[in-house]
Coordinates of C-alpha atoms and ligand atoms in Angstrom, one line a residue:
X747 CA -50.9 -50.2 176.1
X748 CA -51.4 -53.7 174.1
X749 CA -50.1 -53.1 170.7
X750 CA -53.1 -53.5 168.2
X751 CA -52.1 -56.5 166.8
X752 CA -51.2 -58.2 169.9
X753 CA -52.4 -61.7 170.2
X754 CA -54.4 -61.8 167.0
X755 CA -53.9 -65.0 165.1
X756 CA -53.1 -64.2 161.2
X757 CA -52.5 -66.9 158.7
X758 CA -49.3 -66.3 156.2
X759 CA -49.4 -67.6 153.0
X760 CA -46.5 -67.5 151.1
X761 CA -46.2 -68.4 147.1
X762 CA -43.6 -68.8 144.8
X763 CA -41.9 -65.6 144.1
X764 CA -38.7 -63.6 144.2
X765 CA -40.7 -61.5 146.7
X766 CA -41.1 -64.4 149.7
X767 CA -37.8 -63.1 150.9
X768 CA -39.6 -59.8 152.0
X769 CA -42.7 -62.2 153.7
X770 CA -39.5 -63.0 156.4
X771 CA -39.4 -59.2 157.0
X772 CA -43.2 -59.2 157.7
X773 CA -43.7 -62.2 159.5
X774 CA -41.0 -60.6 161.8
X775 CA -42.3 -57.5 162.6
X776 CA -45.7 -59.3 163.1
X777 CA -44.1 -61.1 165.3
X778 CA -42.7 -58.5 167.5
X779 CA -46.0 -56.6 167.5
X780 CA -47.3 -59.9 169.7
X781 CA -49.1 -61.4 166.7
X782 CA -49.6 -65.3 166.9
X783 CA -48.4 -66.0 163.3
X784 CA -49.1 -69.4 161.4
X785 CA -47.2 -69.7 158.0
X786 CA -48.3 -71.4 155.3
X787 CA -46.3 -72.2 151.6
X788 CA -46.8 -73.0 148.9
X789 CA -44.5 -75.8 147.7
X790 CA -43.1 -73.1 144.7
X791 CA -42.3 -71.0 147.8
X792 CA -40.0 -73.3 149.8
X793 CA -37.7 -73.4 146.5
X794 CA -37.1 -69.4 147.2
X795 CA -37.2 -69.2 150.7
X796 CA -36.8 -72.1 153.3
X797 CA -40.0 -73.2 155.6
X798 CA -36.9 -72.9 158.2
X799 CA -37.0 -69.3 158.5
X800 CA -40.4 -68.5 158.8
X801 CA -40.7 -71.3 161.1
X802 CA -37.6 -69.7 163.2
X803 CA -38.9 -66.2 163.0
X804 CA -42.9 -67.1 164.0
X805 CA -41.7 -69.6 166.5
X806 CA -44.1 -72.3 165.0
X807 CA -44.3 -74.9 162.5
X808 CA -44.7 -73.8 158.9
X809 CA -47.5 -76.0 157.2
X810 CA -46.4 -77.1 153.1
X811 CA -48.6 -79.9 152.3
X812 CA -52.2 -81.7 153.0
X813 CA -50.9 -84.6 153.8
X814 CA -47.7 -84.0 156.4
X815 CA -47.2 -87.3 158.0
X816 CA -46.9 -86.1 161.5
X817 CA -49.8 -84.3 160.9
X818 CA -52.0 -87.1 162.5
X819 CA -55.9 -86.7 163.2
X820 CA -55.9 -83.5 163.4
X821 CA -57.5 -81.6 160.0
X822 CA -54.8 -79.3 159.5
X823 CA -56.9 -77.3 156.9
X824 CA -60.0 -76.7 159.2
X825 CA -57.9 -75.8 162.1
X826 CA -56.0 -73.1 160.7
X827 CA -58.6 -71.3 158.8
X828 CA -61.1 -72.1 162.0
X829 CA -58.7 -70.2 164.1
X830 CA -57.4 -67.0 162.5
X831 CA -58.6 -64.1 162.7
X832 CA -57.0 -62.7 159.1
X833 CA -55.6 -64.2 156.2
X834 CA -52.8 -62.5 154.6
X835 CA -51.1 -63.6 151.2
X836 CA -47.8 -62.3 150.5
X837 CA -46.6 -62.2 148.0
X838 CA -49.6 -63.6 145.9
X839 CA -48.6 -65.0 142.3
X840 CA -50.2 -65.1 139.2
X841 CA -51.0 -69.1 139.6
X842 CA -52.0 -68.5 143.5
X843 CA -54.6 -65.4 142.3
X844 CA -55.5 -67.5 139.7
X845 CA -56.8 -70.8 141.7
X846 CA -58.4 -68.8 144.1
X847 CA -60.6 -66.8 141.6
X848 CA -61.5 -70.2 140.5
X849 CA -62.4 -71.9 143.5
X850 CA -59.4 -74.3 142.8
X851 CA -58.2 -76.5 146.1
X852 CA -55.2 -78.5 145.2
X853 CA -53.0 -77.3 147.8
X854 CA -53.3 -76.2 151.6
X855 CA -53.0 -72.3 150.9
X856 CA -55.7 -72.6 148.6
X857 CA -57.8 -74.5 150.3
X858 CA -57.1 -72.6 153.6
X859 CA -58.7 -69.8 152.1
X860 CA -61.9 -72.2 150.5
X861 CA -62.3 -73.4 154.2
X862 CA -62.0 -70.6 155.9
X863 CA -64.6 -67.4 156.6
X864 CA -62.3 -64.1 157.7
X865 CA -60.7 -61.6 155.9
X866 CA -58.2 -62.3 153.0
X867 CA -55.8 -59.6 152.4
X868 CA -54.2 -60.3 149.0
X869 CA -50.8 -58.8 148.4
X870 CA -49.8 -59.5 144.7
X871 CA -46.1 -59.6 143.7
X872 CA -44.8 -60.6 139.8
X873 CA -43.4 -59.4 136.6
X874 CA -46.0 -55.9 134.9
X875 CA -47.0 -58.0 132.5
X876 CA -47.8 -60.4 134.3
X877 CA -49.6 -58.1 136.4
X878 CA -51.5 -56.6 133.6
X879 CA -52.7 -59.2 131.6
X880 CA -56.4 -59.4 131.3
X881 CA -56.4 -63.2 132.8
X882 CA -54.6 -61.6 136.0
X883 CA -56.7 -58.7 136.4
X884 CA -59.9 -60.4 135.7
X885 CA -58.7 -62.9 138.5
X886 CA -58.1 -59.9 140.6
X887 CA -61.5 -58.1 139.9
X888 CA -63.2 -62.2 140.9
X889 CA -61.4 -61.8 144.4
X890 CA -62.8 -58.3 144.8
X891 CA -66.3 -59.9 144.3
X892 CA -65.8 -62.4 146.5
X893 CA -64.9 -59.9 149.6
X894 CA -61.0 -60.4 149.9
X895 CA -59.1 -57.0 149.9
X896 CA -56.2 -56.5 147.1
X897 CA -53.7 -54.2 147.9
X898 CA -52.1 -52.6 144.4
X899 CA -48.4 -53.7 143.9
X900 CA -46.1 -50.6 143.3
X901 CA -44.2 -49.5 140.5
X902 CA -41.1 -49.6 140.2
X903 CA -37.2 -51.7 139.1
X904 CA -38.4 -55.6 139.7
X905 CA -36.2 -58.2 140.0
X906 CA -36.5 -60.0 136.5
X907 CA -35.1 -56.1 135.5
X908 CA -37.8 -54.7 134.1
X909 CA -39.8 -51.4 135.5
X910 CA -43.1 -51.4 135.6
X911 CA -46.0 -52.5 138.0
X912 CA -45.4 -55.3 140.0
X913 CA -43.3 -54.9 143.6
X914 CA -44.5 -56.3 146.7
X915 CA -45.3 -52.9 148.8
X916 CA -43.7 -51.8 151.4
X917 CA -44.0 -53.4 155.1
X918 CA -45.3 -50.0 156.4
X919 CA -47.8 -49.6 153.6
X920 CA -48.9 -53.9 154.3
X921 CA -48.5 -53.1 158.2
X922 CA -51.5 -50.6 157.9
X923 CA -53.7 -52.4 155.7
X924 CA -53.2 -55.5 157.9
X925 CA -54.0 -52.8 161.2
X926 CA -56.8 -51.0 159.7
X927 CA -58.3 -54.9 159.4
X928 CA -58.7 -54.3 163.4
X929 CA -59.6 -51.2 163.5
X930 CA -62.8 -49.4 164.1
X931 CA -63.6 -47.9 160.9
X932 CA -65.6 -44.9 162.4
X933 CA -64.3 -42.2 160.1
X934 CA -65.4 -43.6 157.0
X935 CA -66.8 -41.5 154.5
X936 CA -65.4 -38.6 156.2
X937 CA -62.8 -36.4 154.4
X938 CA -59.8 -34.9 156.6
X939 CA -57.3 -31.9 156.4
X940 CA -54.8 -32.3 158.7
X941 CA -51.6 -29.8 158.9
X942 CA -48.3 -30.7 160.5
X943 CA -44.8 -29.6 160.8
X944 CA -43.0 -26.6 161.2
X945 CA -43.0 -23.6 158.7
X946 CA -39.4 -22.2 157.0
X947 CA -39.8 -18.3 156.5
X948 CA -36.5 -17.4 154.4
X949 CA -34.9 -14.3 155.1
X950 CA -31.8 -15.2 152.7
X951 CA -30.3 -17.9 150.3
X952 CA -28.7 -18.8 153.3
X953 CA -30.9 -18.9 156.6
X954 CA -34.6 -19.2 157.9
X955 CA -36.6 -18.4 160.5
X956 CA -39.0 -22.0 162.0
X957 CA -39.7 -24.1 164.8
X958 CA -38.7 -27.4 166.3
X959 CA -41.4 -28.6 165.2
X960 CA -40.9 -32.4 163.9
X961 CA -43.9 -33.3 162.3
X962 CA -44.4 -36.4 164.3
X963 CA -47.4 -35.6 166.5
X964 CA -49.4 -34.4 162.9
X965 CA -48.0 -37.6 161.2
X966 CA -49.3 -40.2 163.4
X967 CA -52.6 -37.9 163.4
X968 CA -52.6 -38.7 159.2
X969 CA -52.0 -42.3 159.8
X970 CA -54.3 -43.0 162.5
X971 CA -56.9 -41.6 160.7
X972 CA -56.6 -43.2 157.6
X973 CA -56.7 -46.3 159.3
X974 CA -59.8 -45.8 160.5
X975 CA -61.1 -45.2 157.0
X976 CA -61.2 -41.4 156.0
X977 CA -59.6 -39.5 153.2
X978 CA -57.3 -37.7 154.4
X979 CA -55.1 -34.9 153.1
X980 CA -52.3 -34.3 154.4
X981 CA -50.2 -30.3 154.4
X982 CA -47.1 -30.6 155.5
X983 CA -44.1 -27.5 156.1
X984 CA -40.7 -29.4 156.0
X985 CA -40.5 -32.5 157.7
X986 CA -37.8 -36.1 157.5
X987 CA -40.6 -38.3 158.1
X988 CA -42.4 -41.2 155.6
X989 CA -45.6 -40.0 154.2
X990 CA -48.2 -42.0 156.0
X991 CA -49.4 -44.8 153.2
X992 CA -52.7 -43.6 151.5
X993 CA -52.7 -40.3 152.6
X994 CA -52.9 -37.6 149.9
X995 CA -49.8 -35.6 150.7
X996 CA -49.3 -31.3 149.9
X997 CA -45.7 -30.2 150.6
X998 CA -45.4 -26.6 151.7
X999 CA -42.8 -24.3 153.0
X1000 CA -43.8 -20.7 154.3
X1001 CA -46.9 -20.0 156.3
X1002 CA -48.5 -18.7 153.6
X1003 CA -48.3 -21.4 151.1
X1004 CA -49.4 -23.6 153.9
X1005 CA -52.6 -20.6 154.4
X1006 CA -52.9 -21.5 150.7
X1007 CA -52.7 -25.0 150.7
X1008 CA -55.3 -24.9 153.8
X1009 CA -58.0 -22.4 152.2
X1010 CA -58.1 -24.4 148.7
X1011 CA -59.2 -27.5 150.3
X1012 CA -60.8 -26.3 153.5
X1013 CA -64.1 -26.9 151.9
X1014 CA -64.0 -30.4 150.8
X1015 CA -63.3 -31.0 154.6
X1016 CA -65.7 -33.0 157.5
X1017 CA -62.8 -32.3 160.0
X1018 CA -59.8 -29.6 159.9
X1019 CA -56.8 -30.7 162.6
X1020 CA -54.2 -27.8 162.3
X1021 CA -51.3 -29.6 164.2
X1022 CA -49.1 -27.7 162.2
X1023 CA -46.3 -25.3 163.8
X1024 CA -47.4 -22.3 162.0
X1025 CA -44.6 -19.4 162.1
X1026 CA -46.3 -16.7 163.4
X1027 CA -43.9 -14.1 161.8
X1028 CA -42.2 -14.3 158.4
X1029 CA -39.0 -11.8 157.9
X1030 CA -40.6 -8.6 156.4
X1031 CA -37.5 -8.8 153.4
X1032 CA -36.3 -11.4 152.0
X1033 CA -33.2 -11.0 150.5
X1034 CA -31.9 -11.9 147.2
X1035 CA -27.8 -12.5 148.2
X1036 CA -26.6 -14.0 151.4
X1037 CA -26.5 -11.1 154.1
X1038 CA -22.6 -10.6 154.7
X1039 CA -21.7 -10.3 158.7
X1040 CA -20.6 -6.5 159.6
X1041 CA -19.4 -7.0 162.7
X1042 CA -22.3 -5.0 164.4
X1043 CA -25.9 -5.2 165.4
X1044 CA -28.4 -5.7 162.7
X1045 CA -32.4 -5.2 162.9
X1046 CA -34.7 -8.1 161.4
X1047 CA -38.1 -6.8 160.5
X1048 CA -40.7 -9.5 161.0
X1049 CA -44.5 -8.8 160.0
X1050 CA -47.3 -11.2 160.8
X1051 CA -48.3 -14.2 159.3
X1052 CA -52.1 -15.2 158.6
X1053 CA -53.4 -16.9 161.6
X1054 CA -55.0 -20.0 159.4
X1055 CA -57.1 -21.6 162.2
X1056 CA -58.4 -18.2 163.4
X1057 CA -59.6 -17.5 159.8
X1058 CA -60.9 -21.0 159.4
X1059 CA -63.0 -20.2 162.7
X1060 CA -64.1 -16.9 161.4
X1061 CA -65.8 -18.2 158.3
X1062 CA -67.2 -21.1 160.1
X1063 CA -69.0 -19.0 162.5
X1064 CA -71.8 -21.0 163.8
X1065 CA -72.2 -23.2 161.3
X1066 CA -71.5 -27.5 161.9
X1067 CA -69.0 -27.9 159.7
X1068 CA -66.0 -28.6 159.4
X1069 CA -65.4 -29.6 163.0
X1070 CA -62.3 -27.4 164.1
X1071 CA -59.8 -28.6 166.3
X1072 CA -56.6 -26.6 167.4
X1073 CA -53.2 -27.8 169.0
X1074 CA -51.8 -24.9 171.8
X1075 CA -48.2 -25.2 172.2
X1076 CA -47.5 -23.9 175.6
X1077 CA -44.8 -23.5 178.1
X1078 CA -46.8 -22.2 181.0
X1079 CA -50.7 -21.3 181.5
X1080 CA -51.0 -24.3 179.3
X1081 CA -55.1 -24.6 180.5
X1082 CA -55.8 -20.8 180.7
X1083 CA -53.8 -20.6 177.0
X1084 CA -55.9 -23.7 175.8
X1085 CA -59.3 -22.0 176.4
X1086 CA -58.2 -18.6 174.9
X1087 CA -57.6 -20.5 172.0
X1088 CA -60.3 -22.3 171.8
X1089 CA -63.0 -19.1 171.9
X1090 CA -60.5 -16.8 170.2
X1091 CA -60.2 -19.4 167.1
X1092 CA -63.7 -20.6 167.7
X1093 CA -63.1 -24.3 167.7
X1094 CA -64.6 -27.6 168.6
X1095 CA -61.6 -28.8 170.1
X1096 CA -58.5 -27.5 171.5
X1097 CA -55.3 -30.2 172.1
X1098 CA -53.0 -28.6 174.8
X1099 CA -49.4 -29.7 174.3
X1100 CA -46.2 -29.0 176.7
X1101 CA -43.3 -27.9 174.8
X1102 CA -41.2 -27.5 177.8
X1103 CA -41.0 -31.6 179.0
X1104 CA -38.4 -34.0 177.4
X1105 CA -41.0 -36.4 176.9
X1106 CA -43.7 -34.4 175.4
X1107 CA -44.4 -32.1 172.5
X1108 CA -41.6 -31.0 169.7
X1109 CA -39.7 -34.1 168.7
X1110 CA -40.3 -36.2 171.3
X1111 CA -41.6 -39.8 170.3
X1112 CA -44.1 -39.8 173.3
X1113 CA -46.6 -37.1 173.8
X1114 CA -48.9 -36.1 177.4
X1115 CA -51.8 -33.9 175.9
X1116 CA -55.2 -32.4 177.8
X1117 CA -57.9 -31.7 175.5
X1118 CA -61.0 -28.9 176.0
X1119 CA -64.1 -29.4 174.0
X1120 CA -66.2 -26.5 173.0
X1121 CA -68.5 -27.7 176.3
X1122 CA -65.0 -26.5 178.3
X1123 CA -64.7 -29.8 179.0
X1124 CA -61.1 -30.5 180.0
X1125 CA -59.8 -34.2 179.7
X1126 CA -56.3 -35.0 180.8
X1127 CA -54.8 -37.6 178.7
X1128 CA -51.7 -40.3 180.4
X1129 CA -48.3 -39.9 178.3
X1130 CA -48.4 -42.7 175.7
X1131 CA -46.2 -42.8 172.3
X1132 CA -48.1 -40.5 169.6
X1133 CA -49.5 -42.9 167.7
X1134 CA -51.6 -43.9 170.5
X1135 CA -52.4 -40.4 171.4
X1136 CA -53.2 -39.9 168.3
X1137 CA -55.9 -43.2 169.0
X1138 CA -57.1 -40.9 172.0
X1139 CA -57.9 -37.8 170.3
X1140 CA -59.6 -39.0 166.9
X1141 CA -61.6 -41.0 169.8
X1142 CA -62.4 -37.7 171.1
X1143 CA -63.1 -36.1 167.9
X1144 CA -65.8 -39.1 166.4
X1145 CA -67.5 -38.2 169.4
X1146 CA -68.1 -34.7 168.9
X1147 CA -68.7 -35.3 165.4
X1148 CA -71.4 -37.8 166.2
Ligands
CTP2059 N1 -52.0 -21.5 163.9 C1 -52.4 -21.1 162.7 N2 -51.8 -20.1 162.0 C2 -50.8 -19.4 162.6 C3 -50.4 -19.8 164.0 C4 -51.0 -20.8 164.6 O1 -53.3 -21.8 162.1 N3 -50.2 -18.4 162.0 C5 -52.7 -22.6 164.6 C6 -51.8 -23.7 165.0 O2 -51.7 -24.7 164.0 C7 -52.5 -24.3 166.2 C8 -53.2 -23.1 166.8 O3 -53.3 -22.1 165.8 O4 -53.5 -25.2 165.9 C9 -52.5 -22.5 168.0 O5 -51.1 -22.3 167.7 P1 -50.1 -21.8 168.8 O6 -48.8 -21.6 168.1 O7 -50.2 -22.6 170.0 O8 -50.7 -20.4 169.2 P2 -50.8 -19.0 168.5 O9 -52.1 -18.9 167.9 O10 -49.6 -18.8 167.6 O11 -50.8 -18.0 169.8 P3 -49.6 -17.6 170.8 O12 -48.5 -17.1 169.9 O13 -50.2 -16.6 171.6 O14 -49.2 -18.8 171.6

């Protein structure tokens, strides 16, 4: 499968900060997603980074000026923005931000964007107070009106030394504003509770009882999602993986903080996706001190843990919403196991995943899934990474929520 980005032409304008040394990073990894990437600097930005490297690392010449001698008949400025099919600026100064809320075309980035009709995705990076002053942030708000997109700097140590409001985000947090630019946005305006991970169920200081669960399949669910515009919430048991950018994030532990975590947002909710590994058993003691070996047998008492979907199902009953979908973990019967769940939890949708394969289900970076719909409708899905599955079954899901 074509990565999303492949062969879409993006213009990269670069200004004058600290922060062009992390634009090498981005024009990189654009790079290796099969982007065509044209580069663009200011002259401030050539005295922090050199027009060399982003010309080495896009594999094209990096334009500086409006008037390069070799440039010869061709209108350098019409081309580009003719071309693209996104403009991204990154990092975007104070002066940069400031131009282009006033129309101002006195170099090629700026008038690039004058000349040019697609999307601008602004990326400021600069000291907090430069940030904050009411000249910047009226400039800001003036780019907003005029349709380009302004992703928030973070917070955080910059690299005059103060803290404060004013780094360049991250490349995965950039990376999925620039995707979501080419993305359908088809679950806009719909809020989403997704689950993910395993459960810990402590039965001492010392151990726990969980799953292998990694999180990842859930993850890329978040991300996906959010890319296509929804709110989405996120309830996670323990997991080593990034919080998807945007995503509202609730950490749990034990099946029943994640029942809890579930239930007290289950309402605000268009779609419920329990991808979760929910511990089905939690030890029935827990102890306070570490339990000391005796050298024989010992009994564990587990008791039940709420079943969150199946509860989620109940008080649903035949109403439309939230639409309900399931994941079955499964090591044989995976189909007849899929459609048990499916009535017994009285969902919409039921994801079928082998646990058993190497390259599918916990841990595993690729995923092979079949999905029943509450027609009985089975769909058998080819093994792709799990971010694209993920593509595949919120495609799925828009069309039952249609
Ligand atoms: N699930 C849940 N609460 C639980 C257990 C599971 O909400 N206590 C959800 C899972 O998140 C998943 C679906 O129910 O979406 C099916 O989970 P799975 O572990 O495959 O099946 P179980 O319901 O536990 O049934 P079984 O043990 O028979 O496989």
């Amino acid at each position: 499968m074509k990565t999303l980005l492949a062969g879409k032409k993006i213009l990269f304008g670069i200004c004058g900060s600290i922060a062009a040394y992390k634009a090498a990073e981005w024009v990189r990894e654009l790079v290796k997603a099969e982007a065509e990437v044209s580069v663009v600097m200011t002259e401030a930005a050539t005295h922090f980074v050199s027009g060399l490297t982003f010309a080495s690392l896009s594999g094209r010449r990096v334009y500086t000026g409006m008037f390069e001698k070799d440039a010869g008949e061709e209108m350098t400025h019409i081309t580009l923005a003719r071309e693209c099919d996104l403009f991204v600026i990154a990092p975007a100064t104070a002066q940069t931000i400031a131009k282009l809320a006033h129309g101002f075309a006195d170099d090629l980035l700026s008038v690039l964007v004058l000349a040019g009709n697609t999307k601008v995705l602004v990326f400021p990076a600069m000291n907090s107070n430069m940030y904050c002053h009411k000249a910047t942030q009226a400039n800001l708000f003036k780019l907003q009106e005029y349709g380009y997109t302004v992703i928030e700097p973070e917070q955080g140590k910059l690299a005059c030394g103060d803290d404060g409001v004013g780094r360049l985000v991250d490349w995965k947090t950039a990376r999925e504003k620039i995707v979501s630019v080419f993305t359908r946005q088809d679950l806009q305006g719909q809020t989403v509770l997704i689950s993910a991970g395993p459960t810990w169920e402590s039965y001492d200081p010392a151990r726990l009882l969980s799953n292998r669960s990694s999180g990842k399949m859930g993850y890329a669910l978040a991300r996906v999602a959010k890319r296509r515009g929804a709110r989405v919430i996120l309830v996670s048991g323990p997991s080593a993986i990034d919080p998807p950018p945007g995503v509202e994030m609730i950490n749990v532990m034990t099946g029943i903080e994640m029942h809890d975590a579930i239930l007290a947002k289950y309402e605000s909710a268009d779609i419920v996706v329990m991808a979760a590994a929910v511990s089905d058993y939690r030890p029935g003691k827990k102890m306070k001190q570490k339990v000391k070996k005796s050298g024989t047998s010992i009994e564990l008492e587990l008791i039940p843990n709420p079943d969150i979907l199946k509860i989620l199902g109940y008080k649903k009953k035949k109403a439309i919403r939230p639409l309900l979908v399931g994941f079955a973990a499964e090591s044989k019967g995976h189909v007849e196991e899929g459609r048990r769940k499916l009535k017994e939890k009285n969902l919409d949708l039921i994801v079928i995943n082998d646990i058993i394969g190497t390259d599918t289900g916990f841990g595993a970076d690729t995923n092979e899934v079949s999905l029943i719909d509450r027609n009985y409708q089975l769909e058998k899905l080819p093994l792709r990474s799990k971010e694209e599955c993920a593509e595949m079954i919120w495609d799925k899901i828009v069309n039952l929520n249609r």
